[in-house]
mmCIF file of C-alpha atoms and ligand atoms in Angstrom:
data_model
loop_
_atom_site.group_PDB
_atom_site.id
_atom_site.type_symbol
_atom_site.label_atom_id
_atom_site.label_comp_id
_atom_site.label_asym_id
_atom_site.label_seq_id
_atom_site.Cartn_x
_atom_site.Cartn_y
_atom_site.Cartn_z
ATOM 1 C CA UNK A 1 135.185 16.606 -55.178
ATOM 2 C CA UNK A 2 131.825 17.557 -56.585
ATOM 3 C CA UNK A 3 130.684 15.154 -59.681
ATOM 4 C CA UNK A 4 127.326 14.905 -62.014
ATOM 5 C CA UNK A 5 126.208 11.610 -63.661
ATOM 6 C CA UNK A 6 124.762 11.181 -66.428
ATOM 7 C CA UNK A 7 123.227 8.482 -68.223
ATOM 8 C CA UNK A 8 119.975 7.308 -69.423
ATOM 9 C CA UNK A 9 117.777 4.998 -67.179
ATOM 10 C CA UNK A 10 119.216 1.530 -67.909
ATOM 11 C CA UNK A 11 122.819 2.833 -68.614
ATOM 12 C CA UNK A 12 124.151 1.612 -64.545
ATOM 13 C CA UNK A 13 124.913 5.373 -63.730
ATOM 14 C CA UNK A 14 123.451 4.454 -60.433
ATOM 15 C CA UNK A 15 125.450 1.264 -60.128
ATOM 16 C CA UNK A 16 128.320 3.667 -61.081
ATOM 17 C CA UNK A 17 127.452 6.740 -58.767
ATOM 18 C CA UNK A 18 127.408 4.021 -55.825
ATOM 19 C CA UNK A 19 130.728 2.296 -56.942
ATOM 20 C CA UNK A 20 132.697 5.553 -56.625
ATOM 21 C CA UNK A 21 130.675 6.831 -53.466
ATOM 22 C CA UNK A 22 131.881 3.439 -52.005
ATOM 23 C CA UNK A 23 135.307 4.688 -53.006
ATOM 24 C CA UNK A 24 135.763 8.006 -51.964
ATOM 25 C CA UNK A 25 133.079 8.272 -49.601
ATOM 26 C CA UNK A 26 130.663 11.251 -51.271
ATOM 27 C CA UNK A 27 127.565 11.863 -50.488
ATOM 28 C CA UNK A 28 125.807 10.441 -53.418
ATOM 29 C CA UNK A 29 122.088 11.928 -54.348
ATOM 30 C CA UNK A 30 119.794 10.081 -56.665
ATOM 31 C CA UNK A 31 116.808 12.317 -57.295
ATOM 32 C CA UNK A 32 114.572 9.332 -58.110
ATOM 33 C CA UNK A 33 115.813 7.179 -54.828
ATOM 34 C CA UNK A 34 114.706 10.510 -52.458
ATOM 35 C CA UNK A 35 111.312 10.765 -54.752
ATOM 36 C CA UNK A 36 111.161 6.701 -53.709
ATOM 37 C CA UNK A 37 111.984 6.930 -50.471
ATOM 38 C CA UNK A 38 109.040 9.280 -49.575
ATOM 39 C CA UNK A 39 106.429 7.729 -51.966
ATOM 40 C CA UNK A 40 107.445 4.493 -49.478
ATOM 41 C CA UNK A 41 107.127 6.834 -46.491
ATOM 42 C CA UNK A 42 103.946 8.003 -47.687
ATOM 43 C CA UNK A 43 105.081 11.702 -47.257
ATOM 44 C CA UNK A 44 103.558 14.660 -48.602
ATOM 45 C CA UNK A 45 106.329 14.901 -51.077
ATOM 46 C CA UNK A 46 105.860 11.675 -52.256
ATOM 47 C CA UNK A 47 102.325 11.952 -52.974
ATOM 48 C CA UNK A 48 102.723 14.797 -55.104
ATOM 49 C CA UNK A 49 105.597 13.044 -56.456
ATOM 50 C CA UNK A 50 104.018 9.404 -57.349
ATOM 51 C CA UNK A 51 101.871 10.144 -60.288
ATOM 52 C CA UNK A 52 104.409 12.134 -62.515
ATOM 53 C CA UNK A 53 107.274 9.159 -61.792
ATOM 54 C CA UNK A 54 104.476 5.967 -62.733
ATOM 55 C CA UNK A 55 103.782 7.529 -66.112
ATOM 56 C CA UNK A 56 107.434 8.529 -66.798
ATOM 57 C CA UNK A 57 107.330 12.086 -66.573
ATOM 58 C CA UNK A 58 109.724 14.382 -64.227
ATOM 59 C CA UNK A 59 107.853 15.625 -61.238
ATOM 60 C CA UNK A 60 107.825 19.249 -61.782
ATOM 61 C CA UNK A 61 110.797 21.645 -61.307
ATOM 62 C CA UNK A 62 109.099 24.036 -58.647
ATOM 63 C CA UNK A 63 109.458 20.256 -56.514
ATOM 64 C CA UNK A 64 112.294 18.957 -57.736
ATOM 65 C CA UNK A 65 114.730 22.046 -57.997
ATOM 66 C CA UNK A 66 114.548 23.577 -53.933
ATOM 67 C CA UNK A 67 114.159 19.053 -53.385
ATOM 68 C CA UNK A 68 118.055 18.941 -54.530
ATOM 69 C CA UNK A 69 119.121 22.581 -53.659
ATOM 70 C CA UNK A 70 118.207 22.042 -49.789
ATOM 71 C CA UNK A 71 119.760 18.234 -50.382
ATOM 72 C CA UNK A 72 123.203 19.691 -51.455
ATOM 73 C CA UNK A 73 123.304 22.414 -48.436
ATOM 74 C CA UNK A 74 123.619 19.554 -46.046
ATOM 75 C CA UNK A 75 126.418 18.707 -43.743
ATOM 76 C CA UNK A 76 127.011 15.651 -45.732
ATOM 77 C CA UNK A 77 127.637 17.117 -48.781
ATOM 78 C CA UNK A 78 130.519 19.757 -47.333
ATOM 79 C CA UNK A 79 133.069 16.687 -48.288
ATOM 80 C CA UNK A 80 132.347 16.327 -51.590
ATOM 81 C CA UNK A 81 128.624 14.725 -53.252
ATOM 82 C CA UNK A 82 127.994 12.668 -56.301
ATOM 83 C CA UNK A 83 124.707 13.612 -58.045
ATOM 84 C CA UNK A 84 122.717 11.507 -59.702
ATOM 85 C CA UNK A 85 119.248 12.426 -61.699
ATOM 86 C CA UNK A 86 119.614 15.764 -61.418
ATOM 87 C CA UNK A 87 119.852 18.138 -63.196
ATOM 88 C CA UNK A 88 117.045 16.557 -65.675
ATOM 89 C CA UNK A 89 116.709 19.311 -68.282
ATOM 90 C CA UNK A 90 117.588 22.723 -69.010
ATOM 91 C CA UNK A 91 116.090 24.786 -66.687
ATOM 92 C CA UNK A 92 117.375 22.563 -63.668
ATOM 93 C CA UNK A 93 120.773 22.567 -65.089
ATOM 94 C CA UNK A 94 120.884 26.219 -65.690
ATOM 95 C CA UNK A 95 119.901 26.778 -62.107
ATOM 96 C CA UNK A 96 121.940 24.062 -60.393
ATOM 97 C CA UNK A 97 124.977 26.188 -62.536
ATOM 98 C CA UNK A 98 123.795 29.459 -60.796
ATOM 99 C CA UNK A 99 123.030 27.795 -57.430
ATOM 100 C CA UNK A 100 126.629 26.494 -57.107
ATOM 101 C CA UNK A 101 128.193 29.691 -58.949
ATOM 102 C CA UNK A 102 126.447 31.905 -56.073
ATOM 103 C CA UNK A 103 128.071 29.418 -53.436
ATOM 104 C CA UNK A 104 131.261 29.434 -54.954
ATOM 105 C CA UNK A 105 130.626 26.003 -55.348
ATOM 106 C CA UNK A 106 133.131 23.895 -58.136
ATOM 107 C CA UNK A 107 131.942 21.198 -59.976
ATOM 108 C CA UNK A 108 134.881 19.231 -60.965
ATOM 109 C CA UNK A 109 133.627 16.224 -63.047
ATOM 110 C CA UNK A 110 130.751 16.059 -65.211
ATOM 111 C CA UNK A 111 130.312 12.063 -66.182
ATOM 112 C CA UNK A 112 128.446 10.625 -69.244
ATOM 113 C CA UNK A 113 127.963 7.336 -69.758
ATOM 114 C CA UNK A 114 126.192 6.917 -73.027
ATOM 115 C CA UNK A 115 124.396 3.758 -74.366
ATOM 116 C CA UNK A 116 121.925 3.305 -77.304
ATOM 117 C CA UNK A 117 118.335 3.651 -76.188
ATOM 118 C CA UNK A 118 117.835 -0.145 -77.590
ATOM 119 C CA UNK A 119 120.017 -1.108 -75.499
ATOM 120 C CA UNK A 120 119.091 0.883 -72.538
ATOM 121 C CA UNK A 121 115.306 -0.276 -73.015
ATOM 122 C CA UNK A 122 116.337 -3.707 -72.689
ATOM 123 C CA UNK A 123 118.458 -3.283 -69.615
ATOM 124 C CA UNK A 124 115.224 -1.617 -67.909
ATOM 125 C CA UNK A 125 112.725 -4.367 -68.030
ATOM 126 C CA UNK A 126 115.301 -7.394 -66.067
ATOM 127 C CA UNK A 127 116.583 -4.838 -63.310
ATOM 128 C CA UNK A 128 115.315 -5.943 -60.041
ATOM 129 C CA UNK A 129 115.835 -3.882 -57.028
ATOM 130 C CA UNK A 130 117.275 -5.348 -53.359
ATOM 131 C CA UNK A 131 115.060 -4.111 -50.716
ATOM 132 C CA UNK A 132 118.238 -3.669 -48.098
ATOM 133 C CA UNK A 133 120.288 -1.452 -50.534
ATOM 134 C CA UNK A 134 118.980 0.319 -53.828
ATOM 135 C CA UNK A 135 122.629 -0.458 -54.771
ATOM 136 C CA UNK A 136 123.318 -3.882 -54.928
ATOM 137 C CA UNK A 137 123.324 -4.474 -58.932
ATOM 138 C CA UNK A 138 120.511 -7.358 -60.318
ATOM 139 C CA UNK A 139 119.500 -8.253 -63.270
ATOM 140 C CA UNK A 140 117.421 -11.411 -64.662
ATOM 141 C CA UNK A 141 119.518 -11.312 -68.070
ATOM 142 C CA UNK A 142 123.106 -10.709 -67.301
ATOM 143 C CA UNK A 143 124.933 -13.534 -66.111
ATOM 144 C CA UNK A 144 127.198 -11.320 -63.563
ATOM 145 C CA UNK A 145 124.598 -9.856 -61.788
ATOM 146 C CA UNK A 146 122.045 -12.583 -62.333
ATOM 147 C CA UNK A 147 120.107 -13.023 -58.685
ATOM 148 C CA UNK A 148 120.333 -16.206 -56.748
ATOM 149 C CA UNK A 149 117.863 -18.716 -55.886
ATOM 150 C CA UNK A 150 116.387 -19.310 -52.484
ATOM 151 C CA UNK A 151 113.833 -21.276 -50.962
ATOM 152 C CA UNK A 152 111.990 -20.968 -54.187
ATOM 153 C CA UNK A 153 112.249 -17.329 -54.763
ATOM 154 C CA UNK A 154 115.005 -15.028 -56.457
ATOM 155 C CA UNK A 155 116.628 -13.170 -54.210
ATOM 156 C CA UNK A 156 119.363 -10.160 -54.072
ATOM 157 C CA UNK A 157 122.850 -12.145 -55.456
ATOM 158 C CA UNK A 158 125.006 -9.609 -52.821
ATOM 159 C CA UNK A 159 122.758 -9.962 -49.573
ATOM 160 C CA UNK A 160 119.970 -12.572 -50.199
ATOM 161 C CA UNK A 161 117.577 -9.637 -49.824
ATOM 162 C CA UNK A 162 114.256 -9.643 -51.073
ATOM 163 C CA UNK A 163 113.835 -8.347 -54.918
ATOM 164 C CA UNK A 164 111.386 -6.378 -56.295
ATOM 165 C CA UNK A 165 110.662 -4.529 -59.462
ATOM 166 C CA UNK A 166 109.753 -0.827 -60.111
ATOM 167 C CA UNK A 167 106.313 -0.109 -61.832
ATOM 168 C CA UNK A 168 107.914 2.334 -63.751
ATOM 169 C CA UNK A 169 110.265 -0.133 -64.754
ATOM 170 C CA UNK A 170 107.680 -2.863 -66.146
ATOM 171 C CA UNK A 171 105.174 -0.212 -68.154
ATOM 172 C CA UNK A 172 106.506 0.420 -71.719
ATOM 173 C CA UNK A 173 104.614 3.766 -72.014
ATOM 174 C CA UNK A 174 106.736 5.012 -69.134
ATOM 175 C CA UNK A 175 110.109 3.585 -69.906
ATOM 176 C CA UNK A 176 109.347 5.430 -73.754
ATOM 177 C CA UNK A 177 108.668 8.493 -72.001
ATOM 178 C CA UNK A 178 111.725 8.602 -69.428
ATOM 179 C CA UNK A 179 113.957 8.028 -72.887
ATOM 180 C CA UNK A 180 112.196 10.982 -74.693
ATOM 181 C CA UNK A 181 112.939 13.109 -72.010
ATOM 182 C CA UNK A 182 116.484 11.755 -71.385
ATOM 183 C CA UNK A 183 117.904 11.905 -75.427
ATOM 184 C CA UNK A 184 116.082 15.114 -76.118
ATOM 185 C CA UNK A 185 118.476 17.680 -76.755
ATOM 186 C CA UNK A 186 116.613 21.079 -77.074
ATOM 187 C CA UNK A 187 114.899 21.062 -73.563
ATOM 188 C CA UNK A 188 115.361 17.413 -71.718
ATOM 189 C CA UNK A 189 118.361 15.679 -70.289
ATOM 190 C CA UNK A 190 120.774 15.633 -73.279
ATOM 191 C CA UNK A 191 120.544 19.301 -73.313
ATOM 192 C CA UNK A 192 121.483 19.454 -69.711
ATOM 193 C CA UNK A 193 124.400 17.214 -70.732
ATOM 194 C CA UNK A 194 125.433 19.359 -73.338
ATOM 195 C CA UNK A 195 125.374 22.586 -71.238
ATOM 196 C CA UNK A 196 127.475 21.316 -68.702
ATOM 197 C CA UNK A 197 130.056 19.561 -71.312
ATOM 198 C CA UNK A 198 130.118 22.915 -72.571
ATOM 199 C CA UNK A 199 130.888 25.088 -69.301
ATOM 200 C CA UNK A 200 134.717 24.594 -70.099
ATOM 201 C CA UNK A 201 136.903 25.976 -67.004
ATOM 202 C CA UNK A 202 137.779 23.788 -64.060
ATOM 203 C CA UNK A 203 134.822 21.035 -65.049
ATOM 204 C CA UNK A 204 136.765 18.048 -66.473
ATOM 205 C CA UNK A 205 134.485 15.899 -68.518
ATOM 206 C CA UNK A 206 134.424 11.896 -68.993
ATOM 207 C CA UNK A 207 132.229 10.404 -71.122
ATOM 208 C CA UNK A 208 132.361 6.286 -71.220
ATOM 209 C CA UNK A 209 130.535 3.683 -73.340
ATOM 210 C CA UNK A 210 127.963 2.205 -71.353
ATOM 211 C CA UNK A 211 127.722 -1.078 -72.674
ATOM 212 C CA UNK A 212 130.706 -3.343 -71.729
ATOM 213 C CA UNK A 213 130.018 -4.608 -68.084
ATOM 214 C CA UNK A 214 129.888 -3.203 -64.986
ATOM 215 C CA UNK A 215 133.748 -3.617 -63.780
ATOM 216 C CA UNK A 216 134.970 -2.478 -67.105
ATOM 217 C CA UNK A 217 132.418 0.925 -67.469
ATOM 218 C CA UNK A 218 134.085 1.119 -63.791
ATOM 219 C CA UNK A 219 137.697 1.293 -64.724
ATOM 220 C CA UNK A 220 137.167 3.733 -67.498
ATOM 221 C CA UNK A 221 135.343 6.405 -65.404
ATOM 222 C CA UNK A 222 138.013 5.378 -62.134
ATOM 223 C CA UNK A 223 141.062 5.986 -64.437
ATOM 224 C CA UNK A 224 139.763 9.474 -65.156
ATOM 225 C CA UNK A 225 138.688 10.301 -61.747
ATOM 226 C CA UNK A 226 142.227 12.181 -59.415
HETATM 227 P P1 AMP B 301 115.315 7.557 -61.716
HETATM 228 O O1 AMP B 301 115.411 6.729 -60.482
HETATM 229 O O2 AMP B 301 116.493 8.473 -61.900
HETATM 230 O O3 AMP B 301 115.028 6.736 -62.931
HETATM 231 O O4 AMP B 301 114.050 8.526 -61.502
HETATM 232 C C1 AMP B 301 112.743 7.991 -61.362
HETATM 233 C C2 AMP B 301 111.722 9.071 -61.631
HETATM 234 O O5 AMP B 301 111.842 10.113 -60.649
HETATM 235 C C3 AMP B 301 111.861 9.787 -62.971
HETATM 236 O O6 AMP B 301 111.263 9.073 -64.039
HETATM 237 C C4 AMP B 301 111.103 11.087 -62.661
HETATM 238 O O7 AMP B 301 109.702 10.896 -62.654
HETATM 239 C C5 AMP B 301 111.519 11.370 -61.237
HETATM 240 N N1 AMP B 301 112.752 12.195 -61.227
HETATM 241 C C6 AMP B 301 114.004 11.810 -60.867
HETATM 242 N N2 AMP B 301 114.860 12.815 -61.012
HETATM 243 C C7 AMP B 301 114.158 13.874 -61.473
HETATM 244 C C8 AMP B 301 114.485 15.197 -61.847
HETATM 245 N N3 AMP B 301 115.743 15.650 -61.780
HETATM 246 N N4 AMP B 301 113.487 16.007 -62.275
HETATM 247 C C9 AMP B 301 112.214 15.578 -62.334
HETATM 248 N N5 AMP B 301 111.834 14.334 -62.041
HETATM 249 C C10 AMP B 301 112.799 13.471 -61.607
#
């Protein structure tokens, strides 16, 4: 089974991608978590990367599109992959559409989880991310994910990692600017959304309200989901 996420940054479609990868066992590809992992690698990609993710704007598609085109060609992702991130826009939609056409490749679900950008914004600023998994859900304002207290310091509430925060995450210019992108429906994300929601054929689409918690944004995409 072959699924896109979508959801503005702050919405938990990475919370969500990783709850159903846990379930079925995809392959699930975050864009921004491979654009992390090298910037913390210090690879070339990174580098080139860095710049465009601290001020909020998507690293360019002649990086990004072959980045998630090679990704998807992997062994790993024969048995089914859950994408997250990507496509960002038009153009990477339109050619992730024509990528998998060519491999007679059949996306199956297309997910939205919406949530006002408010709400969203908030969300952003009190995520903290566990070093040991990029998946383990904290947050400093929501009593079910809240992290625990150790020796002084917060720490991750599922594995007593260590937490940290993502500059992007703590700089209001960039936050603004990752939204902009995201609800912008001639060129940015929401027009991405809206081209795949349109496709019609064998794509099923779900789209869920964002805001209730974690377990319950869960059930309504699970219930959906063969
Ligand atoms: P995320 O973890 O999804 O919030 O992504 C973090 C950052 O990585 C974004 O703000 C962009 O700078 C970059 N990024 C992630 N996915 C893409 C994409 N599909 N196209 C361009 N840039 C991206």
């Amino acid at each position: 089974m072959n699924i896109l996420v979508f959801g503005p940054n702050g919405s938990g479609k990475g919370t969500q991608g990783a709850i159903i990868q846990k379930k079925y066992n995809f392959s699930h590809i975050e864009s921004g978590a491979i654009f992390r992992l090298n910037i913390g690698g210090g690879t070339e990609l990174g580098k080139q990367a860095k710049e465009y993710i601290d001020r909020g704007d998507l690293v360019p598609d002649d990086i990004t599109i072959p980045m998630i085109l090679d990704r998807l060609k992997e062994d790993d992702c024969k048995g089914g992959w859950i994408l997250d991130g990507f496509p960002r826009n038009k153009v990477q939609a339109e050619t992730l559409a024509k990528a998998l056409q060519d491999e007679g490749i059949n996306l199956d679900y297309v997910i939205e989880i919406t949530l006002k950008r408010e709400i969203a914004k908030l969300r952003i600023t009190g995520r903290r991310l566990c070093v040991n998994d990029n998946n383990h859900p904290n947050h400093i304002a929501f009593e079910a994910i809240k992290p625990v207290e150790k020796d002084g310091q917060i720490v991750c509430r599922v594995c007593g990692g260590e937490l940290k925060t993502r500059p992007d995450d703590q700089d209001d210019a960039a936050i603004d600017k990752r939204h902009d992108i995201y609800y912008d429906e001639d060129t940015g994300t929401m027009a991405a959304v809206n081209f795949f929601k349109s496709l019609g054929g064998a794509t099923k689409v779900i789209t869920v309200d964002g805001e209730p918690s974690i377990d319950t944004v869960s059930e309504a995409i699970m219930k959906e989901l063969i």
